[in-house]
Short mmCIF file of C-alpha atoms in Angstrom, two decimals:
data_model
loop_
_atom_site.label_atom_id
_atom_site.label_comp_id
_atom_site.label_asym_id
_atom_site.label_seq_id
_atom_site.Cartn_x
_atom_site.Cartn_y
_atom_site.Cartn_z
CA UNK A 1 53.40 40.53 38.37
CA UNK A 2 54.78 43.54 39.76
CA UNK A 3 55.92 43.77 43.15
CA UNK A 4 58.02 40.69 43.00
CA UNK A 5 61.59 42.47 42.06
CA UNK A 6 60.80 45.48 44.27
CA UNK A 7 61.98 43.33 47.04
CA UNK A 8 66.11 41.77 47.42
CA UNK A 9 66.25 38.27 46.12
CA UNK A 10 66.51 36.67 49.66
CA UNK A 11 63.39 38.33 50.14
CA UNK A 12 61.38 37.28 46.86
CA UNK A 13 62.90 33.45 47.46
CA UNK A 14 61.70 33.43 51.17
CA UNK A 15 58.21 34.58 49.59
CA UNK A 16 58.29 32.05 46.90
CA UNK A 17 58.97 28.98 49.41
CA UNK A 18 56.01 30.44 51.59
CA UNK A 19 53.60 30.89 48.52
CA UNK A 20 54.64 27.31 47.39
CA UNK A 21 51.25 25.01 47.74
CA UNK A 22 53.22 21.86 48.13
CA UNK A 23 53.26 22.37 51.74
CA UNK A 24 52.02 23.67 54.88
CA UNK A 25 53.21 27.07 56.48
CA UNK A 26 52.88 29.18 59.02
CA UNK A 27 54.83 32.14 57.87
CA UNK A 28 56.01 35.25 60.52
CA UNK A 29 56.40 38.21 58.54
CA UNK A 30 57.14 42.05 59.57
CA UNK A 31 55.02 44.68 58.44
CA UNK A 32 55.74 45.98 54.91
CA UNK A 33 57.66 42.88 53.95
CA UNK A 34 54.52 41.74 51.21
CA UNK A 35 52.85 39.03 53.75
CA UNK A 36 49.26 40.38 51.23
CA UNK A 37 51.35 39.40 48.47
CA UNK A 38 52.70 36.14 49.39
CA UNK A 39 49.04 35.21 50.54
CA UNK A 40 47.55 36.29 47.07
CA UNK A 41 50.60 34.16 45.37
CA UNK A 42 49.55 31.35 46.80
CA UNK A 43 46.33 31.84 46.02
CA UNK A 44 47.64 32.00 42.51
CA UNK A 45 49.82 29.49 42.89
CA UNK A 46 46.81 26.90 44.15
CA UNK A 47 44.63 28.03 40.98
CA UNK A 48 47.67 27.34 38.62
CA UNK A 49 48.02 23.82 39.44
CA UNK A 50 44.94 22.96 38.98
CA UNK A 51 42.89 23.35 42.25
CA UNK A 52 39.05 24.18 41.92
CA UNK A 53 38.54 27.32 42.64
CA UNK A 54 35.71 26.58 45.28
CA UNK A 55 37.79 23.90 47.11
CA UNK A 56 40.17 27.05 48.80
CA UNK A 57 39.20 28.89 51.61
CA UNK A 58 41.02 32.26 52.47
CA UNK A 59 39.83 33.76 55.85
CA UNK A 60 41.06 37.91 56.40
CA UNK A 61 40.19 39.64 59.61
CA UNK A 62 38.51 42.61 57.89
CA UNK A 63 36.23 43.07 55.08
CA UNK A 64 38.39 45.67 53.65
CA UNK A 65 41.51 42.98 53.59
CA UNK A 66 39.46 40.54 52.31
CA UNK A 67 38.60 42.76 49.23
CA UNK A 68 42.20 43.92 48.79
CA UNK A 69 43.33 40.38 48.54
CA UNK A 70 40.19 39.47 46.28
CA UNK A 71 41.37 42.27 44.33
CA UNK A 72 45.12 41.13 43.68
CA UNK A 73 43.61 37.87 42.64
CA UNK A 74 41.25 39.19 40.12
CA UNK A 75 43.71 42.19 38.86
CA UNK A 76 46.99 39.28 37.87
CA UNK A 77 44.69 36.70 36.57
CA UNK A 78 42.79 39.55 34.35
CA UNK A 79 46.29 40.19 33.21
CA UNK A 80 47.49 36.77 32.33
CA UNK A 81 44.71 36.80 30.10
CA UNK A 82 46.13 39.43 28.05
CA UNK A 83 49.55 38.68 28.39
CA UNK A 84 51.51 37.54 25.42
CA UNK A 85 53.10 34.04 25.29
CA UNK A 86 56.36 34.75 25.96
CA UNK A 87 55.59 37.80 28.72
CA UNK A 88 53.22 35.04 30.67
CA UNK A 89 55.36 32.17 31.01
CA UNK A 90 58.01 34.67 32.12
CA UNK A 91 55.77 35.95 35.01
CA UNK A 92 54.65 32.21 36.20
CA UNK A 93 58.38 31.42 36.02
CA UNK A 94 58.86 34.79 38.55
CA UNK A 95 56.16 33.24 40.13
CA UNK A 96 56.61 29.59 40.60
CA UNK A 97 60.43 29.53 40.19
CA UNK A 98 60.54 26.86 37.26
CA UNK A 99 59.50 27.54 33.50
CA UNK A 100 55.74 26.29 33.05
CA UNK A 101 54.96 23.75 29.71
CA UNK A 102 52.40 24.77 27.41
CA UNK A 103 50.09 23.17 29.80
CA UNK A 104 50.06 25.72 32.22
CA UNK A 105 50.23 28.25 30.14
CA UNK A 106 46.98 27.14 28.76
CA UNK A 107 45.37 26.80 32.47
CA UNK A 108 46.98 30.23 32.92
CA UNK A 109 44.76 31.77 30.75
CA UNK A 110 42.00 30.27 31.52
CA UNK A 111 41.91 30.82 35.36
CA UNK A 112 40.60 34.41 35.44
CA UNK A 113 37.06 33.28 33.58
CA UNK A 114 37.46 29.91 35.97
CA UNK A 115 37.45 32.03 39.22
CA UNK A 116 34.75 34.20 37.89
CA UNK A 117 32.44 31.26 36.76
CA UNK A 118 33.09 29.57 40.15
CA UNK A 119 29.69 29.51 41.82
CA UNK A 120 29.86 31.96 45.04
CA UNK A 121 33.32 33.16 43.77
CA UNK A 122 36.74 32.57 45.54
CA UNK A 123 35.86 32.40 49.32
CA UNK A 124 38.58 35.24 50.46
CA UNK A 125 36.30 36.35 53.24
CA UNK A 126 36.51 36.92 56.91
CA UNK A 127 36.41 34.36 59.50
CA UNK A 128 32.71 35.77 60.66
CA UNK A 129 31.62 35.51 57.15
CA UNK A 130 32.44 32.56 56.73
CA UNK A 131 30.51 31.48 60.19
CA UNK A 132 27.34 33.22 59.14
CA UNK A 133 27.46 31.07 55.99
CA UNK A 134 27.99 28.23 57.80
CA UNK A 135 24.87 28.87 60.48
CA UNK A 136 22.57 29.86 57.53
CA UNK A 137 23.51 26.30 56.39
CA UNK A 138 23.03 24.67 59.83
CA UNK A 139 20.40 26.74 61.69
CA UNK A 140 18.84 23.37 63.20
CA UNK A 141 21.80 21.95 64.38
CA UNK A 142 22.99 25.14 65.67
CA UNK A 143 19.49 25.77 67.64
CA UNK A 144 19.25 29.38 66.21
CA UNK A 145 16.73 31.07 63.99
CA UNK A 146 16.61 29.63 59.97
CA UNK A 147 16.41 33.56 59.10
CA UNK A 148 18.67 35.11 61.85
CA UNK A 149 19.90 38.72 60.92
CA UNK A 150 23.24 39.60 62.36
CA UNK A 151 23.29 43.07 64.83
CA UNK A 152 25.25 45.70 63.80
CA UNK A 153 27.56 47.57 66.28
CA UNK A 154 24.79 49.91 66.98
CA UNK A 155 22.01 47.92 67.40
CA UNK A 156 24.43 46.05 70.17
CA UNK A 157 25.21 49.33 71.68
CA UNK A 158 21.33 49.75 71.51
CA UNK A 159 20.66 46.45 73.30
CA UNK A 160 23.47 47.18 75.89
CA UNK A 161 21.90 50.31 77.22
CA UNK A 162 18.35 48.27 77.17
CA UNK A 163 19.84 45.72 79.41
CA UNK A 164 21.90 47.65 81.73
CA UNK A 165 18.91 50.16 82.18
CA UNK A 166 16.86 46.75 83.01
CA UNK A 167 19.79 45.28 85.17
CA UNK A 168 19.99 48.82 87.28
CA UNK A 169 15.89 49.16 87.37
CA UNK A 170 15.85 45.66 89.07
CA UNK A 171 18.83 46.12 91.47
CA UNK A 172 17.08 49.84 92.44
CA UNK A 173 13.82 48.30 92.91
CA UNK A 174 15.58 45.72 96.13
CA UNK A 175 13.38 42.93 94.73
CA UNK A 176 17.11 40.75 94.39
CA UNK A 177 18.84 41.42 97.07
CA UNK A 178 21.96 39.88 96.08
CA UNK A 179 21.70 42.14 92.87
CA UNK A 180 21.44 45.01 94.90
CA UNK A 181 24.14 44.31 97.12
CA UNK A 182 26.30 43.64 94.38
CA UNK A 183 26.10 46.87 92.84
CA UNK A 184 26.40 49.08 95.74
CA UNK A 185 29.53 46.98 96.37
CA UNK A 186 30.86 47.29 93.21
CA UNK A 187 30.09 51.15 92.86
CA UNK A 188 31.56 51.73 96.17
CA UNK A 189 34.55 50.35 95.15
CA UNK A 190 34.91 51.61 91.24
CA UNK A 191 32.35 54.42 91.74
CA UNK A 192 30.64 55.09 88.36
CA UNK A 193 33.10 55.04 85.69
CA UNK A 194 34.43 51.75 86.99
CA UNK A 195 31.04 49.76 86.66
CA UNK A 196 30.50 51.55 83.20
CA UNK A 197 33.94 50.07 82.44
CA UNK A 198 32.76 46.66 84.28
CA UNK A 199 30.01 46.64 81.76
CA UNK A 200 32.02 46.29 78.52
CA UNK A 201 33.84 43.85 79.85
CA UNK A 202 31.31 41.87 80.63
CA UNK A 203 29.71 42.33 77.29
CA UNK A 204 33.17 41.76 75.57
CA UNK A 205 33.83 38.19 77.76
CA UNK A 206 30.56 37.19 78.21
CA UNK A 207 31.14 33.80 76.36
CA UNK A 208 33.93 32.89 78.58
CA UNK A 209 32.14 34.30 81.57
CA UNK A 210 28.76 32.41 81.04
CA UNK A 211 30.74 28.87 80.36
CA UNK A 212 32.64 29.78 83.88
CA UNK A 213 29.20 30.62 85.99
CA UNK A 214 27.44 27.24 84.01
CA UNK A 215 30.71 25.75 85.46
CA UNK A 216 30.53 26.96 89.10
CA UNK A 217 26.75 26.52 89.02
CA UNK A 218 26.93 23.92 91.79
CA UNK A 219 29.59 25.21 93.59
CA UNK A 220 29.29 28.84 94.26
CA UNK A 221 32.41 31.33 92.61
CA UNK A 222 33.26 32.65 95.82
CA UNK A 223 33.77 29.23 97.67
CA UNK A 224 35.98 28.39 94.85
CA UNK A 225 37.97 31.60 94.65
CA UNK A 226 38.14 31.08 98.63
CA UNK A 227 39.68 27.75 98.48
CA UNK A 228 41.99 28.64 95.53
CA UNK A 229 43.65 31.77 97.36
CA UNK A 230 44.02 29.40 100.86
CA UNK A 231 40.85 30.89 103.00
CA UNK A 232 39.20 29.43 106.01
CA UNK A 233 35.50 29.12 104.97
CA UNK A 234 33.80 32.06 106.93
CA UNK A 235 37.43 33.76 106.97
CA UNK A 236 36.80 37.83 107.21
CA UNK A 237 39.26 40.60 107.04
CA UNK A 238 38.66 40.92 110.92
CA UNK A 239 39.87 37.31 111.44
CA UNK A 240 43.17 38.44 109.50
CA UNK A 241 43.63 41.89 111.21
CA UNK A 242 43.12 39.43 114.76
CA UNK A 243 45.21 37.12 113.36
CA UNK A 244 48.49 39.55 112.82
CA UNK A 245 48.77 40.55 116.84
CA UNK A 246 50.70 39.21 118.61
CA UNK A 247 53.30 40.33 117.07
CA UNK A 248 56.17 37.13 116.89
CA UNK A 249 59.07 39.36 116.92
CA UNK A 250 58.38 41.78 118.99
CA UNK A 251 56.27 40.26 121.91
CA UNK A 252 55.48 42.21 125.04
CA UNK A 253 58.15 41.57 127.30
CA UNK A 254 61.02 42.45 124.66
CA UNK A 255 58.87 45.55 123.95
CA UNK A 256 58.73 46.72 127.92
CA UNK A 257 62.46 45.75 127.91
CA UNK A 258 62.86 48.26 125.22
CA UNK A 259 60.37 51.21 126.76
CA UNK A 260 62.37 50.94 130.72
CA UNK A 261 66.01 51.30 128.65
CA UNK A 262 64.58 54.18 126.20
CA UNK A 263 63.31 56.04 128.71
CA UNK A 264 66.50 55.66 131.25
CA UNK A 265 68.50 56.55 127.87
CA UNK A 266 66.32 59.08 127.16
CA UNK A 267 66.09 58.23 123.45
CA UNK A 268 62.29 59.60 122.88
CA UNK A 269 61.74 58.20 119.52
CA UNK A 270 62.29 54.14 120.59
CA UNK A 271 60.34 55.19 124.25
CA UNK A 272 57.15 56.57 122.18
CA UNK A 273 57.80 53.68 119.91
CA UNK A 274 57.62 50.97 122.55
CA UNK A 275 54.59 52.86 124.46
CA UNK A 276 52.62 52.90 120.94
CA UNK A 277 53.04 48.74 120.90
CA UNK A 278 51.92 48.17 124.06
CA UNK A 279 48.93 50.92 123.86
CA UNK A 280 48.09 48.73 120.44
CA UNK A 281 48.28 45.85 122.68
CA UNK A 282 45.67 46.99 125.42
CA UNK A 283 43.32 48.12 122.67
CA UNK A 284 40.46 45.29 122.51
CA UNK A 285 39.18 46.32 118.95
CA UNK A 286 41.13 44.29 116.22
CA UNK A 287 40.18 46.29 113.42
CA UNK A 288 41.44 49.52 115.41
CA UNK A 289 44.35 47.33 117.07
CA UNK A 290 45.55 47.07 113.02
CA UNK A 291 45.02 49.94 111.80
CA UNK A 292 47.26 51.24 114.53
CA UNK A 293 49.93 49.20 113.60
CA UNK A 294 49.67 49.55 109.78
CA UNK A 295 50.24 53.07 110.57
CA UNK A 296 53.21 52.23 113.07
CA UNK A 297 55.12 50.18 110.77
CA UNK A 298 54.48 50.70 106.71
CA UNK A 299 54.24 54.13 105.05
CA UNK A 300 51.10 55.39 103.09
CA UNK A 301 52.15 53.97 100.09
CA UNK A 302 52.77 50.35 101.72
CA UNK A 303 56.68 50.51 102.75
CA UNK A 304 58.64 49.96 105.66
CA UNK A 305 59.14 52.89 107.43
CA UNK A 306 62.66 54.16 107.84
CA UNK A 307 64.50 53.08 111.34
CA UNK A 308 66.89 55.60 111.27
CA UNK A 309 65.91 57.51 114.41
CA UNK A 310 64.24 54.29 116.45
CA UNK A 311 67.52 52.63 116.13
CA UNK A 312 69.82 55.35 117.92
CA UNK A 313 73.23 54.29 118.79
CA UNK A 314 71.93 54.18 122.71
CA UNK A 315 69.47 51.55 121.84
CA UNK A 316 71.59 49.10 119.23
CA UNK A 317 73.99 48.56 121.97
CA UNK A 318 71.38 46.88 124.47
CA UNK A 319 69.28 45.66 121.11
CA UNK A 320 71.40 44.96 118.46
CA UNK A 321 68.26 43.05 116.80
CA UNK A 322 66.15 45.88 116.96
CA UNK A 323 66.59 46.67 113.20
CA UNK A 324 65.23 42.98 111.96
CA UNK A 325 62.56 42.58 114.48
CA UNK A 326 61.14 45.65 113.78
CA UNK A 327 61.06 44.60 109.56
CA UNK A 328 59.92 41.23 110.38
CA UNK A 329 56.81 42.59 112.12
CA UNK A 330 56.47 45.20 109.22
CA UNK A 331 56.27 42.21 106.90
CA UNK A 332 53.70 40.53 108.75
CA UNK A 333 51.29 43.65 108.57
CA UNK A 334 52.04 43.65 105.56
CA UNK A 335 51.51 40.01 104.61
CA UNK A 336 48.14 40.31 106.51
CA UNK A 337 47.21 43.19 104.26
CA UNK A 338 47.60 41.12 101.29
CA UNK A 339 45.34 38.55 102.44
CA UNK A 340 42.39 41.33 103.26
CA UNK A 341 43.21 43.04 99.59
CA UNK A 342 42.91 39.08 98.37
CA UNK A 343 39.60 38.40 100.33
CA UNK A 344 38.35 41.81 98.90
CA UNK A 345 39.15 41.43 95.08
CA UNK A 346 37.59 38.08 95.61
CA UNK A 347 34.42 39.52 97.55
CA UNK A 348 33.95 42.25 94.51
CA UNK A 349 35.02 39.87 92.02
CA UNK A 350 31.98 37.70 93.39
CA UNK A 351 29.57 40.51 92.89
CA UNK A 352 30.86 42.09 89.25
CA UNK A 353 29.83 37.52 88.58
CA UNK A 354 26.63 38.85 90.00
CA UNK A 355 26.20 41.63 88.18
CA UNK A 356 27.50 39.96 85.01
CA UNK A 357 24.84 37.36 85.31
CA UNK A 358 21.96 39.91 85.17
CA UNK A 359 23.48 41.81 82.56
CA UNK A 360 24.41 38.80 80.18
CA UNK A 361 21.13 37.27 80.84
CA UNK A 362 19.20 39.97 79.77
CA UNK A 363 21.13 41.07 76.86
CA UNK A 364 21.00 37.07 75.43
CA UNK A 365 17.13 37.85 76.07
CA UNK A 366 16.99 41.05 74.11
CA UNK A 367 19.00 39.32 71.40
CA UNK A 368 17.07 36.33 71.13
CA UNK A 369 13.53 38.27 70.82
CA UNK A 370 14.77 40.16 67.67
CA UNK A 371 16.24 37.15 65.83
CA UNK A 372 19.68 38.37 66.26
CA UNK A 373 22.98 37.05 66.38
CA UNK A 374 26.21 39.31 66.92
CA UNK A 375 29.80 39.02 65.89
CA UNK A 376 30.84 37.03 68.44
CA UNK A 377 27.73 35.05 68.38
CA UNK A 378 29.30 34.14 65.00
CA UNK A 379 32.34 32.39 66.27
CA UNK A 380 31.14 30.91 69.47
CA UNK A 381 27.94 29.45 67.75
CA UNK A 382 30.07 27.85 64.70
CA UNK A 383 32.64 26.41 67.46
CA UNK A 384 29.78 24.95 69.29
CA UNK A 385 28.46 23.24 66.39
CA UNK A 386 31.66 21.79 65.16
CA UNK A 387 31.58 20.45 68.48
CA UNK A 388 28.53 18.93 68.86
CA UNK A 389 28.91 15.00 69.39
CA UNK A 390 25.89 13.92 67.80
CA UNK A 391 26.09 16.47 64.30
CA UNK A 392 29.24 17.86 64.88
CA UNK A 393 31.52 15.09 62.81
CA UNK A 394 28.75 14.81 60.26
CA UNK A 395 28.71 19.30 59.52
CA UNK A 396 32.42 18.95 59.24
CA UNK A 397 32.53 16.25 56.51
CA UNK A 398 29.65 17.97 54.94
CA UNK A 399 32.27 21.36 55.25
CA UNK A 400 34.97 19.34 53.94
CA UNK A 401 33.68 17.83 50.81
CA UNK A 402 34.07 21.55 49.84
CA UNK A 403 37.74 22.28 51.50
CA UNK A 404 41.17 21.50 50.65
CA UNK A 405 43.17 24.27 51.34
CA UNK A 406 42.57 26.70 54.49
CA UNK A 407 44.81 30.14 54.27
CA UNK A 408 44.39 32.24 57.40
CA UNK A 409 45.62 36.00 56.77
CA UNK A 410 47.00 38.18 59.98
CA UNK A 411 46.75 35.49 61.89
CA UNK A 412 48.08 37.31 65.29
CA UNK A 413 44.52 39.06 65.30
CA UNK A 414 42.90 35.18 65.22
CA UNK A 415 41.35 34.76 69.14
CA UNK A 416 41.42 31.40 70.83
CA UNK A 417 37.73 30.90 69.33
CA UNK A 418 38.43 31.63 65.93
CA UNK A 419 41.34 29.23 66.13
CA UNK A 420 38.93 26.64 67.42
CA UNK A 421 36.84 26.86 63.84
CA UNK A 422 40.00 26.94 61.70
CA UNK A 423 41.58 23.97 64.01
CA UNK A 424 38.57 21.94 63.49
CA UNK A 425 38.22 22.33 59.60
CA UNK A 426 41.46 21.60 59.43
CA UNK A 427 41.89 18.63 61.40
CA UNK A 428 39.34 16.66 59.01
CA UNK A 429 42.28 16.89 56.20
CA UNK A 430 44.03 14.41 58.05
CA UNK A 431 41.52 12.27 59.68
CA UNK A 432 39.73 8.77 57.94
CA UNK A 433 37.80 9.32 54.70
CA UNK A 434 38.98 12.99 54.77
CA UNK A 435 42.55 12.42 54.37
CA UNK A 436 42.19 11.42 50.59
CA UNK A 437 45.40 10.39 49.06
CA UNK A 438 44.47 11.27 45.61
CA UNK A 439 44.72 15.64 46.60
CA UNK A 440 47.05 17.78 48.57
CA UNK A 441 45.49 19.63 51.57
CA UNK A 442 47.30 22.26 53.03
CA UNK A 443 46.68 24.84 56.26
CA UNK A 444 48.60 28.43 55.43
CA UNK A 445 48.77 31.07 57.98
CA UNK A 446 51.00 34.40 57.86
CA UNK A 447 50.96 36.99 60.24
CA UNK A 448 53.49 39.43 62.79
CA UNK A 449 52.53 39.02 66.91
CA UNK A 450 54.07 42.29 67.32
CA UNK A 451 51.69 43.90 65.11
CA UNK A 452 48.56 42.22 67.01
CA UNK A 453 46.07 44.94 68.25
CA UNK A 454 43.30 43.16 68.87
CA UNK A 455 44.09 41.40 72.05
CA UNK A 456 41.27 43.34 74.48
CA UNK A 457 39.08 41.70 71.56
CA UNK A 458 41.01 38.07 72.64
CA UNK A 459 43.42 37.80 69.62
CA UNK A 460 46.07 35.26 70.58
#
């Protein structure tokens, strides 16, 4: 067992408690400070009192940690084998905390050829293994292919280009004109490298995005984003830019009050000020009429502009207000901007749904021709079966006759999806017939948040 006394006894007791099978954990543990090790322990530790092998379910996020782990297992139960009497009950004592009877030194031995006669072997595999060995068990209840073969990263890459190059070919050809539209809008507004970007998104979310068009499919996106953000139906950014003049705090009259004493004061920066606002004002075109005044009041980069020189000493006698008129129309243009930079993200956001539509639609196509699921096929599929009212319930007990104890390694890598499989197997250990009162059934999961990299992936 070494490892254990490499680490300060606070240390090795905190990993004991974790790796202890009477209970369920959920264990946060820094990076370096052995959460492998407690994980394989408790593997161990399961196996030494006497749980069946094929009744414990460890789910890694890679292959490569599921084979290190598998490999801990297999390397301290090959040496038990060997150990001597005295050296072995020593180690399960480091171990377990407690010296073992000749009992368990006799199971001891035994578990290495146990684990390798188990049929399958331990099941220390990743969370999409374990969902493509569920799917191969429940192709007709999952509506997918008996023999489905699962797409590598390049054959998706593969079928991305295929679909996008079908996607573009239909938008070019102006047979869908909303598809068309939708591009050019979204190209105009992300030019090429933002659409290519667009694309893996949509590819990434396209679960989450096909349940939310299925969702909207009555009511269209936009209406909804419309009524969430507070717009008039019809509303335009030309209704807004209308909307902003006249200006509340500084209406005409106070304006021509200001021009007749700049001028007789001679202060040329309020004077040119005050004949700007009323210019504005004579100007018929709204969209020009804004523009003018978005220039007037905020800066390039969207900030008041300074009122140093407008508000001269001359002027702040006769308009002492001057000062918080002047920012209170400044906030208005720029409240109205807001609202047009709202009604745009939600007028592109509306076309990428477009867009995604096409793309996801054809992808699914190319995917379902070749008898292919993909990673996140995996999950989504296995989450929709567990799900499933009418076979759901039944796959789970099926699942469960074969569970009792569910360890979940780096756990802040584990997306909202993947969680929904692991929540579901595990809530049939406490439910009815499944929470049998003859075995303990425990849910381990150990893991850091700061550590998690996977969250453009959806880990949470």
């Amino acid at each position: 067992m070494t490892g254990v006394r490499q680490f300060p006894q606070s240390i090795v007791d905190g990993q004991r408690r974790a790796a202890d099978p009477a209970h369920s954990a959920w264990v946060s543990a820094n990076a370096g400070s052995g959460k492998t090790h407690v994980l394989s322990r408790r593997v161990i530790r399961l196996l030494l009192q006497g749980t069946d092998p094929s009744r414990i379910l460890c789910l890694t996020y890679t292959r490569a940690a599921a084979a290190e782990m598998s490999n801990r297992v297999f390397r301290d139960l090959g040496q038990w084998a060997l150990l001597e009497e005295g050296e072995l009950a020593e180690t399960i004592t480091d171990l377990a905390g407690h010296r073992p009877d000749a009992e368990v030194i006799t199971r001891a031995r035994r578990l290495f050829a146990r684990a390798l006669e188990t049929p399958g072997g331990l099941k220390i595999q990743t969370i999409h293994a374990f969902c493509e060995a569920v799917l191969h068990r429940f192709p007709l209840e999952a509506n997918i292919a008996g023999r489905f073969e699962l797409a590598d990263q390049a054959i998706e890459a593969q079928m991305l280009v295929e679909a996008r190059r079908q996607m573009l070919t239909l938008a070019g050809s102006g047979t869908d004109s909303d598809l068309t539209e939708a591009l050019h809008l979204v190209l105009d507004h992300g030019g090429e490298a933002g659409f290519d970007r667009l694309v893996g998104e949509i590819i990434v979310n396209r679960d989450a995005i096909a349940l939310f068009m299925a969702q909207t499919e009555k009511i269209p996106a936009r209406d909804l984003f419309l009524s969430e953000f507070g717009f008039r139906p019809g509303e335009t950014e030309r209704d807004i830019a209308t909307a902003a003049w006249p200006l509340a705090s500084l209406d005409r009259e106070y304006v021509k009050e200001l021009l007749d004493h700049a001028r007789a004061e001679k202060t040329r920066t309020a004077a040119d000020f005050a004949e700007k606002i009323l210019a504005l004002g004579d100007n018929g075109d709204a969209g020009e009429r804004f523009s003018g005044l978005t220039a007037l009041f905020l800066t390039a980069a969207g900030e008041i502009r300074s009122t140093r020189n407008l508000c001269a000493a001359k002027v702040i006698v006769r308009f002492p207000d001057l000062q918080e008129r002047f920012e209170a129309a400044a906030d208005t243009i720029r409240q109205a901007l807001d609202r047009i930079a709202q009604l745009q993200m939600i007028t592109v956001t509306d076309a990428a749904l477009t867009l995604a539509g096409a793309l996801i639609s054809r992808y699914e196509r190319l995917k379902t021709a070749r008898g292919l699921l993909d990673f996140n096929d995996l999950i989504t599929r296995t989450a929709n079966l567990f799900d499933r009212a009418d076979a759901g319930p039944w796959i789970q007990f099926k699942l469960d006759q074969g569970i009792d104890h569910i360890l979940v390694d780096e756990a802040q890598d584990t997306s909202p999806k993947q969680w929904a499989v692991i929540s579901r197997l595990a809530r049939e250990f406490f439910t009815g017939g499944s929470a049998r009162s003859d075995e303990q059934r425990t849910i381990f999961a150990v893991g850091d948040e700061k550590q998690s990299i996977y969250s453009f992936q959806g880990a949470d």
